mmCIF file of C-alpha atoms and ligand atoms in Angstrom:
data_model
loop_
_atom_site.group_PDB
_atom_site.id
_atom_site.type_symbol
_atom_site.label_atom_id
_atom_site.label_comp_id
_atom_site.label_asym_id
_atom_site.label_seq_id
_atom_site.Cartn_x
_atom_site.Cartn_y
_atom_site.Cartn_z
ATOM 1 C CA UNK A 1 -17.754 -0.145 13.922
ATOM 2 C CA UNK A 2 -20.741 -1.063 11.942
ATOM 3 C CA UNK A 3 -19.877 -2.231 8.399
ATOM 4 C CA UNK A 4 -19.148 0.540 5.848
ATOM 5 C CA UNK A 5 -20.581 1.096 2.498
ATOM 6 C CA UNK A 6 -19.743 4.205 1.087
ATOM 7 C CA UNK A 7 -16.195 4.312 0.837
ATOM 8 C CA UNK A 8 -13.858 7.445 -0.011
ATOM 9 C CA UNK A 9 -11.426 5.685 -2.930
ATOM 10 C CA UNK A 10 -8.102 8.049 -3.219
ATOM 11 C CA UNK A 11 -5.667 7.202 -6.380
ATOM 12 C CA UNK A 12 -8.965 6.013 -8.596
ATOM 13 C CA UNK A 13 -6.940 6.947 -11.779
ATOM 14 C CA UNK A 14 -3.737 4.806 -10.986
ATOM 15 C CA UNK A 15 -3.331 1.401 -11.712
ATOM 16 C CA UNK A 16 -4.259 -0.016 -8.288
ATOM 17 C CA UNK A 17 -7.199 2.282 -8.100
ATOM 18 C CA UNK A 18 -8.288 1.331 -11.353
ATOM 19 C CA UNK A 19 -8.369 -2.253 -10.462
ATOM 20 C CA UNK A 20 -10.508 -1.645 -7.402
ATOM 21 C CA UNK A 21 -12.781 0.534 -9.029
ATOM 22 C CA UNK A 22 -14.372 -2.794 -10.768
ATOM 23 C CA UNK A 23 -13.280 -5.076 -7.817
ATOM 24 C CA UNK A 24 -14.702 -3.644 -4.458
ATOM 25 C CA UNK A 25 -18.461 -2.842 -5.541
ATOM 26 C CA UNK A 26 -19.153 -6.265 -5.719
ATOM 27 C CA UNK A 27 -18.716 -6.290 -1.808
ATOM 28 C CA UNK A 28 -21.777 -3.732 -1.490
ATOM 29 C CA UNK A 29 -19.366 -0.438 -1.279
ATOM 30 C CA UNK A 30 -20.437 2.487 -2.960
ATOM 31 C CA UNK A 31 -17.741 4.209 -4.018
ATOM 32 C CA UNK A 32 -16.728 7.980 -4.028
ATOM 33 C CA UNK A 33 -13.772 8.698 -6.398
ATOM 34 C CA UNK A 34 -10.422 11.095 -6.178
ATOM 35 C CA UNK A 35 -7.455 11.810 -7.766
ATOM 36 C CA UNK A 36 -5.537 14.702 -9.260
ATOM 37 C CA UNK A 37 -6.342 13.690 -12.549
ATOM 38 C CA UNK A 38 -9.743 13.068 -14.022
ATOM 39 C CA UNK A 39 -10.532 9.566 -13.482
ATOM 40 C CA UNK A 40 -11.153 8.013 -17.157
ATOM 41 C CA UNK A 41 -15.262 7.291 -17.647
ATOM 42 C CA UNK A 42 -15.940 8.594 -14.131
ATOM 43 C CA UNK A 43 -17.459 11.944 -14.485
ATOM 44 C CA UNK A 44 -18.468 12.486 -10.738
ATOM 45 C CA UNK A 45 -15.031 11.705 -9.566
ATOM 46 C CA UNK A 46 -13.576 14.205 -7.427
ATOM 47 C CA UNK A 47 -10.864 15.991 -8.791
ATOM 48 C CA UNK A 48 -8.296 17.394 -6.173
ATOM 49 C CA UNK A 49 -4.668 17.706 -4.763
ATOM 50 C CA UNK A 50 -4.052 16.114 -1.339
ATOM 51 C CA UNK A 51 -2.877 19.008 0.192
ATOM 52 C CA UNK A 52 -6.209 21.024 -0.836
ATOM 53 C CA UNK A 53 -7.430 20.685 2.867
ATOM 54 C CA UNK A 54 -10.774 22.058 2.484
ATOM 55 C CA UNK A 55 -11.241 19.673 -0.963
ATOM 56 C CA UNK A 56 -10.433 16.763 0.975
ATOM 57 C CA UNK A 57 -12.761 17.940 3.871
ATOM 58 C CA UNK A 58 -15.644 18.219 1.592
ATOM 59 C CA UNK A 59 -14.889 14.583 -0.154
ATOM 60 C CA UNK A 60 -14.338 12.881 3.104
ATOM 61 C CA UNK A 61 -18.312 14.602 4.416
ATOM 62 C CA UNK A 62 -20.216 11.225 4.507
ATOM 63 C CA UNK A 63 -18.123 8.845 4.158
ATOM 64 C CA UNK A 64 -18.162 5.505 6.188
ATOM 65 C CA UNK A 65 -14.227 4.636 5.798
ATOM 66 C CA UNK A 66 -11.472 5.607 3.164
ATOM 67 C CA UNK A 67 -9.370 3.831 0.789
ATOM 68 C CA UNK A 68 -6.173 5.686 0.708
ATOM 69 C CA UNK A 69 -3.959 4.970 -2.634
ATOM 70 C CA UNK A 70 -3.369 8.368 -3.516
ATOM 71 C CA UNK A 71 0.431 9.476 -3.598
ATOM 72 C CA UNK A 72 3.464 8.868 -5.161
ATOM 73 C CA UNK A 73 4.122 5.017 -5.810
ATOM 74 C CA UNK A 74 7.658 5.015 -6.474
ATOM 75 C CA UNK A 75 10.975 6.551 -5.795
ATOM 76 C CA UNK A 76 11.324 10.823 -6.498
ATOM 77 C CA UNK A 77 12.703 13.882 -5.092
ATOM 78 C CA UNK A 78 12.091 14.487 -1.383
ATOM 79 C CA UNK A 79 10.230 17.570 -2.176
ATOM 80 C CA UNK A 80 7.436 15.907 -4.302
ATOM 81 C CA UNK A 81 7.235 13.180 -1.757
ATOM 82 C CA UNK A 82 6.999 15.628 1.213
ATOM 83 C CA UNK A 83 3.908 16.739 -0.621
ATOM 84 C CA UNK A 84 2.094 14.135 -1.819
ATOM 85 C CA UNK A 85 3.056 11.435 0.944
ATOM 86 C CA UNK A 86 3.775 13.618 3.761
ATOM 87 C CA UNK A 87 2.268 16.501 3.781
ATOM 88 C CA UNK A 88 -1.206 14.963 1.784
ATOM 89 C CA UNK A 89 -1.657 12.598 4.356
ATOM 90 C CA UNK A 90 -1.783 14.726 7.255
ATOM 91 C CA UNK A 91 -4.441 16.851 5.292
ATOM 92 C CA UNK A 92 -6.330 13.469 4.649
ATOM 93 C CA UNK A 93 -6.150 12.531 8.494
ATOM 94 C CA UNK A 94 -7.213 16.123 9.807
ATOM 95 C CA UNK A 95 -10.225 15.251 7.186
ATOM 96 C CA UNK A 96 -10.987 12.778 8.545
ATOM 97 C CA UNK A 97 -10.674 13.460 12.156
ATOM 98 C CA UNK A 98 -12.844 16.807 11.496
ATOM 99 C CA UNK A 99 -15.720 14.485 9.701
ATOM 100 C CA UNK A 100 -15.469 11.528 11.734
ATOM 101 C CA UNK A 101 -14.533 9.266 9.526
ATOM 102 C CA UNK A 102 -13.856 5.884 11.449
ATOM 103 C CA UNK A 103 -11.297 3.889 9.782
ATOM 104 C CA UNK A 104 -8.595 4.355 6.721
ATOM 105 C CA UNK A 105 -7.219 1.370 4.826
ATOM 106 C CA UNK A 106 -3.501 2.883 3.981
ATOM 107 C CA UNK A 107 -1.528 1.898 1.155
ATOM 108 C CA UNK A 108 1.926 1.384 2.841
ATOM 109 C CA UNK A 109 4.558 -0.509 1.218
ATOM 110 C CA UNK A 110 7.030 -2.840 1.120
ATOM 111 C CA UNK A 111 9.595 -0.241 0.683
ATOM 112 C CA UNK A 112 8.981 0.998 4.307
ATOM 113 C CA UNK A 113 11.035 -2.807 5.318
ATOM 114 C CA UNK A 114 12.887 -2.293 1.968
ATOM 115 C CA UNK A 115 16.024 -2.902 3.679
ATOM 116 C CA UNK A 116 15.199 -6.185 5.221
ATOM 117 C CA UNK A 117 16.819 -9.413 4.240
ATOM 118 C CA UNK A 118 14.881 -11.656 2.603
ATOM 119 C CA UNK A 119 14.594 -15.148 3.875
ATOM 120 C CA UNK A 120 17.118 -17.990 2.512
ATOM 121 C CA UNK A 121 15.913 -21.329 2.468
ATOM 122 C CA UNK A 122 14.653 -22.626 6.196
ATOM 123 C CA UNK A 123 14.846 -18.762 7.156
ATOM 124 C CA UNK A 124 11.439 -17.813 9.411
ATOM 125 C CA UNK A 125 8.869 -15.352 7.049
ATOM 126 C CA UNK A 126 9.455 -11.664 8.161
ATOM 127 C CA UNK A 127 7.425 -10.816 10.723
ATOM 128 C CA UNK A 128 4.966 -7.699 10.494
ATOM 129 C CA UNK A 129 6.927 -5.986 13.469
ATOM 130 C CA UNK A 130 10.582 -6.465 12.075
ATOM 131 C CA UNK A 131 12.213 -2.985 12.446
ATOM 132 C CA UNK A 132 11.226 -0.629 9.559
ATOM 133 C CA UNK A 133 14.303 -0.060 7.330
ATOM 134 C CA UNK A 134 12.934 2.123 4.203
ATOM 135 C CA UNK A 135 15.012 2.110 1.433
ATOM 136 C CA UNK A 136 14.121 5.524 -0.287
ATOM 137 C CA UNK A 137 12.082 9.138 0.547
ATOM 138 C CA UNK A 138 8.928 7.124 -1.161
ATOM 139 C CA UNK A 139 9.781 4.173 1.625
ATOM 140 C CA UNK A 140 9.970 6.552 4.177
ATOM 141 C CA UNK A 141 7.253 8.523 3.552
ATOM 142 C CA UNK A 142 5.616 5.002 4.431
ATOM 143 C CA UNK A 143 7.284 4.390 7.068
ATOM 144 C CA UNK A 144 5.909 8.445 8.474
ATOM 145 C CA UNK A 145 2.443 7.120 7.401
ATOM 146 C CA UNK A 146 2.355 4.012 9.316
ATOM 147 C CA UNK A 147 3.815 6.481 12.451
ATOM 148 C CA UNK A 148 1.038 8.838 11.201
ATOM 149 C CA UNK A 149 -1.750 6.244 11.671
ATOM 150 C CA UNK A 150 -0.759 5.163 14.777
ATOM 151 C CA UNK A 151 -0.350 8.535 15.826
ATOM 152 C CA UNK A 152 -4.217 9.372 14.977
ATOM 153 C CA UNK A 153 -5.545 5.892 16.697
ATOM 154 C CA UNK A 154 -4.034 6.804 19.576
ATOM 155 C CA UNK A 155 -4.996 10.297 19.944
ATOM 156 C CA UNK A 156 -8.273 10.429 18.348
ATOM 157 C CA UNK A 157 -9.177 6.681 18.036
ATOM 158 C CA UNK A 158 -9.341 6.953 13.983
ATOM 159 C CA UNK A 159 -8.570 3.234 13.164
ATOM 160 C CA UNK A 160 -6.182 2.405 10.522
ATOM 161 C CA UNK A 161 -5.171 -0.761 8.738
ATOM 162 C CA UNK A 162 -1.801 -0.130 7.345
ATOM 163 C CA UNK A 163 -1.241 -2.660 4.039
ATOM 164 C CA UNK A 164 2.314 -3.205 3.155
ATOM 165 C CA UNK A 165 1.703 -4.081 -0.270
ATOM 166 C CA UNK A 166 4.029 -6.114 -1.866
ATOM 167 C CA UNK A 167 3.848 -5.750 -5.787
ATOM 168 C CA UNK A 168 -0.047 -5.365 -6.873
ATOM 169 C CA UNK A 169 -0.264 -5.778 -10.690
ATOM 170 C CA UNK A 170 -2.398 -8.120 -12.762
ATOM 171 C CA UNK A 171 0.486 -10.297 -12.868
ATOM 172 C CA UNK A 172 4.122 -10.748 -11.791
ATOM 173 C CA UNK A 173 7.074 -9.369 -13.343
ATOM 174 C CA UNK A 174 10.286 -10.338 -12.197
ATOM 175 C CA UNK A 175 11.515 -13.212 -10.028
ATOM 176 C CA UNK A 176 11.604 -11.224 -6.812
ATOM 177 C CA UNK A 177 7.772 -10.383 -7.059
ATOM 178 C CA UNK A 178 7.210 -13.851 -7.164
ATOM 179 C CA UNK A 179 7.149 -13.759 -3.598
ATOM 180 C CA UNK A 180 5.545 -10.608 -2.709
ATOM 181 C CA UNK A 181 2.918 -11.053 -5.448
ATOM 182 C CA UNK A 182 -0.710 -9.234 -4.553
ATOM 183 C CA UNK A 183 -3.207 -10.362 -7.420
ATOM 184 C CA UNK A 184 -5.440 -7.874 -7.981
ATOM 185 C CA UNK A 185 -8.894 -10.245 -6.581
ATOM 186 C CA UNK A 186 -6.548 -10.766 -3.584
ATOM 187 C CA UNK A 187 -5.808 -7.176 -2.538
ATOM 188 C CA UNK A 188 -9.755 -6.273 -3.052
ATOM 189 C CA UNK A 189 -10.283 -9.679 -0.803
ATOM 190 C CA UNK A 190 -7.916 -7.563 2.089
ATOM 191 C CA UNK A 191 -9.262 -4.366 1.359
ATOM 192 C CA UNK A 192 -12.881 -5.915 2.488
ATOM 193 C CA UNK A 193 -11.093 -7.740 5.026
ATOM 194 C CA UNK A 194 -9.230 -4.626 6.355
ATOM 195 C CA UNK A 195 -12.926 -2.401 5.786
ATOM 196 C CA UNK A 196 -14.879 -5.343 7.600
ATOM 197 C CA UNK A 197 -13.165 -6.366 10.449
ATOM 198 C CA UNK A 198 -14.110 -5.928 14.539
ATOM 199 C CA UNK A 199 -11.744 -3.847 16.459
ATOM 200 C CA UNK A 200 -8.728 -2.690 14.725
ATOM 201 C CA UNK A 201 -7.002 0.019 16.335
ATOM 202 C CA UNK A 202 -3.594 0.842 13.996
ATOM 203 C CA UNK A 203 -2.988 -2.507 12.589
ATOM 204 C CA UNK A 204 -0.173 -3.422 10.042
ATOM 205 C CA UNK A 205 -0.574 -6.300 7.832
ATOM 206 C CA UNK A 206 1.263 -7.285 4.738
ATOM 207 C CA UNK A 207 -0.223 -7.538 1.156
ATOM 208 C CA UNK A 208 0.827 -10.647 -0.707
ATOM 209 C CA UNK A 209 -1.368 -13.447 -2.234
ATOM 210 C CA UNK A 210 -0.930 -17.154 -0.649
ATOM 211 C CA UNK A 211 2.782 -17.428 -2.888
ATOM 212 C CA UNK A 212 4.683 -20.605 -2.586
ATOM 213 C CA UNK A 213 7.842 -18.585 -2.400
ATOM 214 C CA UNK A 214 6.371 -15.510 0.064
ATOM 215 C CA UNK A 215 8.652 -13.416 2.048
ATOM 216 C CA UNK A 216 6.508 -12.051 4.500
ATOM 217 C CA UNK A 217 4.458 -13.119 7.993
ATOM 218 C CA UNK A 218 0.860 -13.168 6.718
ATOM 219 C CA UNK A 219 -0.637 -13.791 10.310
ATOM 220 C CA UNK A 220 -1.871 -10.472 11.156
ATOM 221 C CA UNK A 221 -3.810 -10.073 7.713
ATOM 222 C CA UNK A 222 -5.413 -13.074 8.171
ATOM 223 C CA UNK A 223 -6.536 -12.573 11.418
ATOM 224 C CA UNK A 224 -8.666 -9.714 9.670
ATOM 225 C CA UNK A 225 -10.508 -12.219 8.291
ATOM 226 C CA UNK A 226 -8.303 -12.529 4.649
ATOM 227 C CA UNK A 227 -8.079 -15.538 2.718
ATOM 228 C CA UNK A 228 -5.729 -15.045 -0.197
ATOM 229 C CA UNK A 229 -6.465 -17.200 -2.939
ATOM 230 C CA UNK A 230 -3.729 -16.898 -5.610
ATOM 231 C CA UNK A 231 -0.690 -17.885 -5.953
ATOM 232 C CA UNK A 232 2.490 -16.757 -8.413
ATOM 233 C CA UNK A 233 3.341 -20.054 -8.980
ATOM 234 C CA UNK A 234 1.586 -20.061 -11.807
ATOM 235 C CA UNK A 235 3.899 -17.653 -13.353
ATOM 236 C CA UNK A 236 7.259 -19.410 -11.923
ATOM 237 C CA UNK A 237 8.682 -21.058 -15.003
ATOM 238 C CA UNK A 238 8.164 -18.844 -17.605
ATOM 239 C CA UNK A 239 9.733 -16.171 -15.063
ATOM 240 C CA UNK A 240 12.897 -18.060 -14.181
ATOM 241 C CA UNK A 241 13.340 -19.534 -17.274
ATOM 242 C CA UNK A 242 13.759 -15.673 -18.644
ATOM 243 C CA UNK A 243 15.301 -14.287 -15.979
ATOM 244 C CA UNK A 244 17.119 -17.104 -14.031
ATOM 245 C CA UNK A 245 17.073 -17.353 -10.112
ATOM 246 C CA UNK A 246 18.220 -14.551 -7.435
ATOM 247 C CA UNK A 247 21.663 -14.224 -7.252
ATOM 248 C CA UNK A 248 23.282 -13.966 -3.627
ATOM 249 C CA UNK A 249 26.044 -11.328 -5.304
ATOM 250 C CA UNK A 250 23.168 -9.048 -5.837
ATOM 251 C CA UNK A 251 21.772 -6.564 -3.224
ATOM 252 C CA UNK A 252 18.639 -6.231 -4.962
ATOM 253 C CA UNK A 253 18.418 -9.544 -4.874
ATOM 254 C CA UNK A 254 18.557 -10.251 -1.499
ATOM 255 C CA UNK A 255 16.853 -7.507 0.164
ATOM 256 C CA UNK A 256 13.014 -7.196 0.391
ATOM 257 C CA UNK A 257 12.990 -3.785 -1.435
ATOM 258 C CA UNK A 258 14.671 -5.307 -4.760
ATOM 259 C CA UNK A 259 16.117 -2.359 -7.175
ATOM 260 C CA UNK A 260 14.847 0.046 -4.879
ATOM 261 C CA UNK A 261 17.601 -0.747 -2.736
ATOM 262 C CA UNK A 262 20.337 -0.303 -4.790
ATOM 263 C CA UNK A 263 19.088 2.590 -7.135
ATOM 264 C CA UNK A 264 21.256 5.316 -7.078
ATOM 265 C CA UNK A 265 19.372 8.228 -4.738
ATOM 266 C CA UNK A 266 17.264 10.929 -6.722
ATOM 267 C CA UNK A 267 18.030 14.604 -5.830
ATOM 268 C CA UNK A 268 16.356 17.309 -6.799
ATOM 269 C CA UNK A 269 18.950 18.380 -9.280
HETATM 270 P P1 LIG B 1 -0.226 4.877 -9.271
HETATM 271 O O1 LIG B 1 0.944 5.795 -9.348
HETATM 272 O O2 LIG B 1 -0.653 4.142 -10.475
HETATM 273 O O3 LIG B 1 -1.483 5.680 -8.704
HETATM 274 C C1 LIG B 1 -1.379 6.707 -7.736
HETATM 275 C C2 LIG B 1 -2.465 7.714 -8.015
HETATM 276 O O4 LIG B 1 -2.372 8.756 -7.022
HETATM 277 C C3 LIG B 1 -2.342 8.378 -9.394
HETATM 278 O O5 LIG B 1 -3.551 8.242 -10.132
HETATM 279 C C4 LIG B 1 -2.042 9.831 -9.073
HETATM 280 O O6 LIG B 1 -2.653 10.762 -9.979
HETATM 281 C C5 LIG B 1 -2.625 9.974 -7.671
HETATM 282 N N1 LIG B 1 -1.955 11.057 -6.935
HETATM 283 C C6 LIG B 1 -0.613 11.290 -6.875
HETATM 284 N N2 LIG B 1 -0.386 12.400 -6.162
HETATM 285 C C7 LIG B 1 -1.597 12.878 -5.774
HETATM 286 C C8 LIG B 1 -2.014 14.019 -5.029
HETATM 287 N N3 LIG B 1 -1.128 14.906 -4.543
HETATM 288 N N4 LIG B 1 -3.333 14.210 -4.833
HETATM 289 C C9 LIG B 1 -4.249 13.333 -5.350
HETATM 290 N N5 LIG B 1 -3.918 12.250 -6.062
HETATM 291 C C10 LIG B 1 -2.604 12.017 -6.265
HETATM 292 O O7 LIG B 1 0.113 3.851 -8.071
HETATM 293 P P2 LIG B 1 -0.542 2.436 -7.783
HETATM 294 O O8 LIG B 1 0.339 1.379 -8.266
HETATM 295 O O9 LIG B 1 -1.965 2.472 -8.163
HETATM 296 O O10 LIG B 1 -0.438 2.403 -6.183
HETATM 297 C C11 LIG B 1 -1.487 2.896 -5.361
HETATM 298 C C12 LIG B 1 -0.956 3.072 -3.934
HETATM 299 O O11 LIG B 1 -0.489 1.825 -3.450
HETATM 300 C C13 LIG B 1 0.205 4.046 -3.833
HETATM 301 O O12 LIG B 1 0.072 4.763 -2.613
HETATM 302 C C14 LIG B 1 1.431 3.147 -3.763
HETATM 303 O O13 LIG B 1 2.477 3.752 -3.049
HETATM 304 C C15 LIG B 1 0.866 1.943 -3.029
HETATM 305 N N6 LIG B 1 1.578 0.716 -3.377
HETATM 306 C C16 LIG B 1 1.388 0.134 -4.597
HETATM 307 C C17 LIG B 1 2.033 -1.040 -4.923
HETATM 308 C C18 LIG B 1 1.796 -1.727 -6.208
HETATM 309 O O14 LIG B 1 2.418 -2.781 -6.405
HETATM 310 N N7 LIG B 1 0.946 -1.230 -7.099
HETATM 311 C C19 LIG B 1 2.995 -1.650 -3.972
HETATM 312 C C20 LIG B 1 3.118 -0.944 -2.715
HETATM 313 C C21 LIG B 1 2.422 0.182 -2.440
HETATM 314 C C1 LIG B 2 5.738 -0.174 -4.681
HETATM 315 O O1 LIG B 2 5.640 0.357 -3.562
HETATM 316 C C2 LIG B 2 5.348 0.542 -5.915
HETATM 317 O O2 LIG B 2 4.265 1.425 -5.695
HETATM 318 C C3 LIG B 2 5.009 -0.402 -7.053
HETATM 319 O O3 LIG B 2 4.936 0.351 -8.262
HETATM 320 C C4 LIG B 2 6.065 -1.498 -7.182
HETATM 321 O O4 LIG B 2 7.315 -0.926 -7.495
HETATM 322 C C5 LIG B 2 6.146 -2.240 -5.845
HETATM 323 O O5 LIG B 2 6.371 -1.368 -4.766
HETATM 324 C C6 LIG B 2 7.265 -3.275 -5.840
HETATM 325 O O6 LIG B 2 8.110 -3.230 -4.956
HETATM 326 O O7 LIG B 2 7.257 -4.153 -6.721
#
């Protein structure tokens, strides 16, 4: 696939999309914005609901590759997921399909793997094809998207690189997201990486930074072509010494999907 330039960005009002707004022109993309909600500054952004099929036919027309970060990013009733995560991304792959668009770059999530150990001390790093154990309707909604992706790859050779992104904020938090740590320059760095590279059929790859203490199997995102160049580290004392280490007692502190793990479940009532 020859390399893209103008790039559908979905979710360009959120944080992540936010970030990338400034971070991915530098790479040459030209970007073409969506989200529900007006995008602040951006007059010519798209305005538009996933599931508005003929919306997202018309803002997919042109396009060279998409950027998918629209949805729900964290746990809430099934029924808003089903539309947003479920049912939206259908209407975004049939867009894509119709328009011959060649490749997506999906926001996935740790929380499809959510109920994965994490590695003790010695333990091997995850690896990207451990069995996916979501730990909430947003993780599974993940999950259905990675199925999704491979589902249009091998039916209509769209090309997908499914990200599972870790935790993607300007900096880390809490002691768990020490290790699963994305720094913003890092998760443009895969998104060119994941935009750029040869032949990737439906290809999952996890979205961390180079962290001391990381989790996860990085292998298949650097064989994109990523280079991650941060590191939480940085961040490690002044988060420990306010927090203190993970406890072994704790299920959300041993499990890759933290508090999403042990939150109670949200029903509609
Ligand atoms: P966010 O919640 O800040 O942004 C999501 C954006 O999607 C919002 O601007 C919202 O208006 C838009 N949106 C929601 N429903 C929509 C719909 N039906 N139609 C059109 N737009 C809709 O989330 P954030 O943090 O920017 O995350 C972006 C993506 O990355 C999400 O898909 C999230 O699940 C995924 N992700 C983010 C992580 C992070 O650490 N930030 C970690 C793992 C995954
Ligand atoms: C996610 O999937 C969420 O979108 C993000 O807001 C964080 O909660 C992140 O996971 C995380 O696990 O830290």
């Amino acid at each position: 696939m020859p390399a893209p330039r103008t790039v559908l960005l979905t979710g360009a009002a959120g944080g992540l999309g936010t970030l990338m707004r400034e971070l991915l022109p530098p790479y040459g993309y030209t970007l073409r914005l969506l989200d529900l909600r007006p995008v602040e500054g951006e007059p010519d952004a798209i305005t538009a609901d996933l599931c508005d099929a003929g919306a997202l036919r018309e803002a997919v027309r042109g396009v060279d590759a998409i950027v998918h970060l629209a949805g729900i990013s964290q746990e809430a009733p099934f029924e808003k997921i089903l539309k947003a995560n479920i049912e939206g991304l259908y209407h975004l792959y049939e867009a894509a399909r119709a328009e011959g668009v060649g490749r997506i770059v999906f926001a996935s999530s740790n929380h499809a793997v959510g109920y994965t150990p994490r590695p003790r001390d010695g333990d091997p790093l995850v690896p990207v094809d451990t069995p996916r154990r979501p730990d909430t309707f947003y993780g599974l909604s993940k999950s259905f998207g990675e199925d999704l992706a491979q589902f249009y790859w091998d039916k209509h050779g769209l090309e997908t690189v499914s990200v599972r992104i870790g935790s993607c904020f300007p900096r880390p938090a809490t002691v768990r997201s020490l290790s699963l740590w994305l720094s913003p320059a890092d998760a443009a760095r895969l998104f060119h990486a994941a935009l750029t590279a040869g032949h990737v059929g439906h290809t999952v790859v996890y979205g961390s930074s180079a962290n001391t203490r990381l989790w996860w199997d990085l292998t298949s995102a650097r064989a994109l072509g990523y280079t991650p160049r941060d590191d939480s580290e940085a961040y490690a004392d002044e988060i420990l010494a306010a927090q203190g280490p993970l406890r072994a007692d704790d299920e959300a502190h041993t499990r890759l999907g933290g508090h999403f793990v042990t939150d109670p479940p949200i029903w509609p009532h």
